[in-house]
Short mmCIF file of C-alpha atoms in Angstrom, two decimals:
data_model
loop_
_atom_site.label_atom_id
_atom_site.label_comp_id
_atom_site.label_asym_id
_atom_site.label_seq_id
_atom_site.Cartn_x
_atom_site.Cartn_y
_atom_site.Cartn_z
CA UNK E 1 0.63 157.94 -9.07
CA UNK E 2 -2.06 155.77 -7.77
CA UNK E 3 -0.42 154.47 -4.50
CA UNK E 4 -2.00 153.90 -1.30
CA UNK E 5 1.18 154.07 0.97
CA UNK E 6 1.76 157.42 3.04
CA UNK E 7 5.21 158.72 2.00
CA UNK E 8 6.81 162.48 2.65
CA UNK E 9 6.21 165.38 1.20
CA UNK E 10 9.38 165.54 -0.39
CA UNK E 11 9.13 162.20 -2.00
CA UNK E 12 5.61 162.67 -3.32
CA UNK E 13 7.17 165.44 -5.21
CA UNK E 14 9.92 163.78 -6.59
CA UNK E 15 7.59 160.38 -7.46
CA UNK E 16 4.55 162.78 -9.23
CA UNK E 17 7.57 165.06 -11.45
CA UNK E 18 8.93 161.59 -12.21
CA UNK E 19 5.70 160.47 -13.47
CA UNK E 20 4.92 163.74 -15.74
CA UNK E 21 8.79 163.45 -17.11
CA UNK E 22 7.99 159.50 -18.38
CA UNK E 23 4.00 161.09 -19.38
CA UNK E 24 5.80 163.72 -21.30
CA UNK E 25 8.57 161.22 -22.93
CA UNK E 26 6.25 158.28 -23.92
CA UNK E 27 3.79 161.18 -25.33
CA UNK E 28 6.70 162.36 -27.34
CA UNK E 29 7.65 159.42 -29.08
CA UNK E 30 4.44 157.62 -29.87
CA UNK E 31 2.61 160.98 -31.08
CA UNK E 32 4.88 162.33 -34.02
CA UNK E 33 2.12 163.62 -36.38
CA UNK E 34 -0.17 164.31 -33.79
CA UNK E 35 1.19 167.90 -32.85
CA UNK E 36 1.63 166.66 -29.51
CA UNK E 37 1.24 169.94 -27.08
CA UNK E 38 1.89 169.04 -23.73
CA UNK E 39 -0.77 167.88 -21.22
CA UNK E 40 -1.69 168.69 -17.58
CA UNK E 41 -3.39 166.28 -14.88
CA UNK E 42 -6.56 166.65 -12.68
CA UNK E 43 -6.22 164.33 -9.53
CA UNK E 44 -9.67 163.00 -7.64
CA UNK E 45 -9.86 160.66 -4.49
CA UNK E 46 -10.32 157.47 -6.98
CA UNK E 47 -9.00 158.77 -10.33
CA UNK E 48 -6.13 160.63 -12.32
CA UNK E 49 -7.37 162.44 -15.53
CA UNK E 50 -4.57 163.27 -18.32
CA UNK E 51 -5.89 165.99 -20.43
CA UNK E 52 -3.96 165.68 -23.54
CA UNK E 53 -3.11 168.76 -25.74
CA UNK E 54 -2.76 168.18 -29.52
CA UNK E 55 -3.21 169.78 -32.87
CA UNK E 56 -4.39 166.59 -34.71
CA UNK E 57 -7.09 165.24 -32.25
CA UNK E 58 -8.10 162.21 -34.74
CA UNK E 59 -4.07 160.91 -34.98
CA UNK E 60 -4.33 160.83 -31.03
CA UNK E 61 -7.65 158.72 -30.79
CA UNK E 62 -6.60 156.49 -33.46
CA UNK E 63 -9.46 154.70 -35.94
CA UNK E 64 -12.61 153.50 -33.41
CA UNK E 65 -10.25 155.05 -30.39
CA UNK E 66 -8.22 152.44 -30.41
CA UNK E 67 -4.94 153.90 -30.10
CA UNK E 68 -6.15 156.17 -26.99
CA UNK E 69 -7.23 152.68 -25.41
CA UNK E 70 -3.52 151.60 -25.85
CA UNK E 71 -2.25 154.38 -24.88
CA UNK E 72 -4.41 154.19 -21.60
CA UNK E 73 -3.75 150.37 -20.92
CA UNK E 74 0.14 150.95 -21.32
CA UNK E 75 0.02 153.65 -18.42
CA UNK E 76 -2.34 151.70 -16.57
CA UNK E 77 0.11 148.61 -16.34
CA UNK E 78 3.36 150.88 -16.17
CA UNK E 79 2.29 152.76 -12.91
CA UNK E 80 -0.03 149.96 -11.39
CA UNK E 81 -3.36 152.15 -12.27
CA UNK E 82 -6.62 150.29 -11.66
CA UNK E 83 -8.96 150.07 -14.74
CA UNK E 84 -10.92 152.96 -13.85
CA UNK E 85 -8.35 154.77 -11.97
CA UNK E 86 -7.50 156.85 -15.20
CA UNK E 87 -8.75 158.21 -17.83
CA UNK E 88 -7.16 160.16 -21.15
CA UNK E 89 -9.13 163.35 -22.71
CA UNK E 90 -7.56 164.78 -25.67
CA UNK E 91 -7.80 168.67 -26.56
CA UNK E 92 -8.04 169.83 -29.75
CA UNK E 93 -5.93 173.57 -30.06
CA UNK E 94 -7.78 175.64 -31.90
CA UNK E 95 -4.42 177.71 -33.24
CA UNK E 96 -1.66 176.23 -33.18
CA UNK E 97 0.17 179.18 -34.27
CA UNK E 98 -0.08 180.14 -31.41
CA UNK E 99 1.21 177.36 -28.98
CA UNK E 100 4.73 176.87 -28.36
CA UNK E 101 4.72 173.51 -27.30
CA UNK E 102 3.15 172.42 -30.94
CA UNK E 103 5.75 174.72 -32.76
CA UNK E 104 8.64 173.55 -31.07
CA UNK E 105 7.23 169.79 -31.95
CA UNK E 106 6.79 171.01 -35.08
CA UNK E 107 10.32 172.42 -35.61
CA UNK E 108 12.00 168.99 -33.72
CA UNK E 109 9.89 166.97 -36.82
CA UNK E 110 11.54 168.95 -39.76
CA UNK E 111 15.22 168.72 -38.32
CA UNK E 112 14.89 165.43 -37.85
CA UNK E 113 13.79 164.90 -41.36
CA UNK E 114 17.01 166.47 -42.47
CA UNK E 115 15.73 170.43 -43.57
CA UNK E 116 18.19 173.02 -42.83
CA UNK E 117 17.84 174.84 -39.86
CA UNK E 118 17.67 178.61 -41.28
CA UNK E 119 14.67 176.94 -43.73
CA UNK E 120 12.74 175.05 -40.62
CA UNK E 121 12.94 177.99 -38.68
CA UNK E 122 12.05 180.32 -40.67
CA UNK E 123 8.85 178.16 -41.71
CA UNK E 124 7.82 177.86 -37.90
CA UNK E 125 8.33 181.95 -37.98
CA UNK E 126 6.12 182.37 -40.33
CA UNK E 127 3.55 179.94 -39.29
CA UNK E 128 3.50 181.82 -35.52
CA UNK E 129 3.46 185.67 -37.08
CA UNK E 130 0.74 184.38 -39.61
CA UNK E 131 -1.58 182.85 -36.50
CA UNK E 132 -1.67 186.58 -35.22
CA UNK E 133 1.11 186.41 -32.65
CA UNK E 134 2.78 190.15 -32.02
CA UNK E 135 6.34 188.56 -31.95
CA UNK E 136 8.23 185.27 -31.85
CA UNK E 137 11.84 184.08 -31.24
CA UNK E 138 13.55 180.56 -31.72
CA UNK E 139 17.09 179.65 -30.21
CA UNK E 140 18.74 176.96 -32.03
CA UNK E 141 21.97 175.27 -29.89
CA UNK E 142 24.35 172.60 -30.43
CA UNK E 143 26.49 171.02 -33.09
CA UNK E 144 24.58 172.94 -36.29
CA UNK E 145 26.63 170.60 -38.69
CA UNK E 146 29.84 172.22 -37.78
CA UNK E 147 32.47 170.93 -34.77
CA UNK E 148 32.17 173.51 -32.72
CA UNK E 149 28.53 173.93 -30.89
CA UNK E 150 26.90 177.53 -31.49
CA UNK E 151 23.70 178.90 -30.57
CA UNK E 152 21.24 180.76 -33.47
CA UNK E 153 18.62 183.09 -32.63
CA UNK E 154 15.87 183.59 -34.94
CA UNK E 155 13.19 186.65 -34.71
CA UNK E 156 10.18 188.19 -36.15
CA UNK E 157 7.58 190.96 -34.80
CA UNK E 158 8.42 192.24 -31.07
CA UNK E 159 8.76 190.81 -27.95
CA UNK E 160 9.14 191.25 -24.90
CA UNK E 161 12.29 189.81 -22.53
CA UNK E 162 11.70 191.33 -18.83
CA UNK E 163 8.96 191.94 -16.29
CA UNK E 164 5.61 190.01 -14.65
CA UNK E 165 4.25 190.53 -18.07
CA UNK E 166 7.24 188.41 -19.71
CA UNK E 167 5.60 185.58 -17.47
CA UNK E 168 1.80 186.31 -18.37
CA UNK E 169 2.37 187.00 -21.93
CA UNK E 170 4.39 184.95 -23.62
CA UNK E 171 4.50 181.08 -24.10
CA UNK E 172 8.28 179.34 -23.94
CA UNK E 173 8.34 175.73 -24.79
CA UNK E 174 11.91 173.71 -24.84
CA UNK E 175 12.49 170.22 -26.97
CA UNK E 176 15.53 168.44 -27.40
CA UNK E 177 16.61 166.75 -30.45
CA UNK E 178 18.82 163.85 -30.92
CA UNK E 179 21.41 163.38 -33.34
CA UNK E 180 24.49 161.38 -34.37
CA UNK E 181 27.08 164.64 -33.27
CA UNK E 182 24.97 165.53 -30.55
CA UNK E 183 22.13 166.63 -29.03
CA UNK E 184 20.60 170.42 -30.39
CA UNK E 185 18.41 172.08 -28.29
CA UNK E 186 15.29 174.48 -29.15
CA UNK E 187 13.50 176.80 -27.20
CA UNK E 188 10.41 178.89 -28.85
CA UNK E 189 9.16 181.94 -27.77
CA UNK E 190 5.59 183.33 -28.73
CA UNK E 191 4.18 186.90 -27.51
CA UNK E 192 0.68 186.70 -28.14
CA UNK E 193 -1.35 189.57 -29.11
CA UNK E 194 -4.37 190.53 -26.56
CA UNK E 195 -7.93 189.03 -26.77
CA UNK E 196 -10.65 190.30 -23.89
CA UNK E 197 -12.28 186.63 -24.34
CA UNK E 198 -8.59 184.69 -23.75
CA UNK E 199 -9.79 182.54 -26.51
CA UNK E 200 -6.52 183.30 -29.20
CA UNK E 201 -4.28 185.41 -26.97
CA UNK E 202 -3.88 187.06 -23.33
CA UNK E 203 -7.32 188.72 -21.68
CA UNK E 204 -5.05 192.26 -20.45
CA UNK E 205 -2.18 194.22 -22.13
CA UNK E 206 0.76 195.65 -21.43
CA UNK E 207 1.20 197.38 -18.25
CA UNK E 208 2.70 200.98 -20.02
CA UNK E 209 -0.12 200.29 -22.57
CA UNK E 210 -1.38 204.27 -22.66
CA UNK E 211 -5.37 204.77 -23.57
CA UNK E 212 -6.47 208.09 -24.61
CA UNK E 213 -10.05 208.23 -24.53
CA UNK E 214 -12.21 211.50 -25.77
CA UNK E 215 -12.89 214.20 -23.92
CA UNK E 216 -16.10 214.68 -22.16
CA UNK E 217 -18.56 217.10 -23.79
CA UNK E 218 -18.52 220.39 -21.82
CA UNK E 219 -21.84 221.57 -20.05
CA UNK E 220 -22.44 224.99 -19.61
CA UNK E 221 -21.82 226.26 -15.79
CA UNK E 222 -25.22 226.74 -13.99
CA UNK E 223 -26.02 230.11 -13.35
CA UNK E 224 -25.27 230.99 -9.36
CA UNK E 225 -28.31 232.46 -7.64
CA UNK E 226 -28.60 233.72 -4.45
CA UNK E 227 -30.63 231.40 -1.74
CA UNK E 228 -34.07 233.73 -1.50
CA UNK E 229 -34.49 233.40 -5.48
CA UNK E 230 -34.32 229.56 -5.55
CA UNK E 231 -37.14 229.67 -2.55
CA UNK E 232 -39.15 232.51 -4.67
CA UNK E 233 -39.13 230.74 -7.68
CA UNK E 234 -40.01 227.19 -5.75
CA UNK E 235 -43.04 228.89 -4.00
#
């Protein structure tokens, strides 16, 4: 937040994870078709960047860039930026199979238009395993259309649950969904497969990942010769 006041540590914490919370909110709800993905901030002496994830770049900027530049002045007035003390750059994911925050938009979009949750998730299974991902799981919880609130777990390929690599390796992204019995809650998992550029997946593998490489070619063992030969033969 653009503020020139000195306040705590503490507070500063509190004020910038309110800030991301309303980002991540207002993002939500004005970028429905976009495949909104989440966004991350780069902070400078004079200026706070927003680097805006999506899957459908041109629904974000809007015909001549005129929604960006509404999107921009709305924050600017909200938090008391100056005019050039922010700026919006929107991402364009190259698979977004393989994001979880884009799937998990994605799945939030068809329940609210009414498709049955065993379809929707399903279809967002698919998607992910056909973008290359190893394995994928969605958790469905709440009121499913019943009284009682249950929790669904849908799963495809393999994943992993445990371990440093759990946190390296595979993308989690949460959304909540609003209707008239109650809220539902989804939570997407994708493993993704391993890609020495990082481009499409994780640059190193599993940890108990075994390579067995093949054997060297054997040289014959040099013939052992006594000291005065080697100086005969050299003179």
């Amino acid at each position: 937040m653009n503020k020139t006041t000195q306040i705590s540590k503490k507070r500063k914490f509190v004020a910038d994870g309110v800030f991301e919370a309303e980002l991540h909110s207002l993002f939500s709800r004005i970028l429905p078709d976009a495949g909104y993905a989440g966004f991350y901030l780069k902070r400078t002496l004079t200026q706070v960047v927003i680097h805006l994830k999506a899957t459908n770049s041109r629904a974000v900027l809007g015909e001549e860039s005129r929604k960006i530049r509404e999107i921009t002045s709305l924050i600017q007035k909200r938090f008391g930026f100056s005019k050039d003390g922010l700026e919006i750059k929107v991402e364009k994911i190259q698979k977004a199979g393989l994001c979880a925050p884009a799937q998990a938009e994605l799945l939030k979009k068809k329940l609210l238009d009414q498709v049955p949750v065993r379809t929707a998730a399903n279809a967002v299974l698919k998607e992910i395993t056909s973008a290359g991902a190893v394995g994928a799981e969605i958790i469905i919880s709440g009121k499913l259309g019943q009284q009682r609130a249950k929790s669904m777990k849908y799963r495809a390929g393999y994943i992993i649950s445990t371990g440093q690599p759990k946190n390296d390796m595979v993308d989690v992204s949460m959304r909540h969904v609003f209707f008239k019995q109650g809220m539902i809650g989804v939570k997407v998992k994708i493993f993704k497969q391993y890609d020495p550029s990082g481009i499409t997946g994780v640059p190193f593998q599993l940890p108990d990942k075994v390579t067995i490489r093949d054997p060297k070619q054997e040289t014959p063992a040099e013939e052992i010769r006594r000291p005065d030969e080697i100086r005969r033969q050299k003179e």
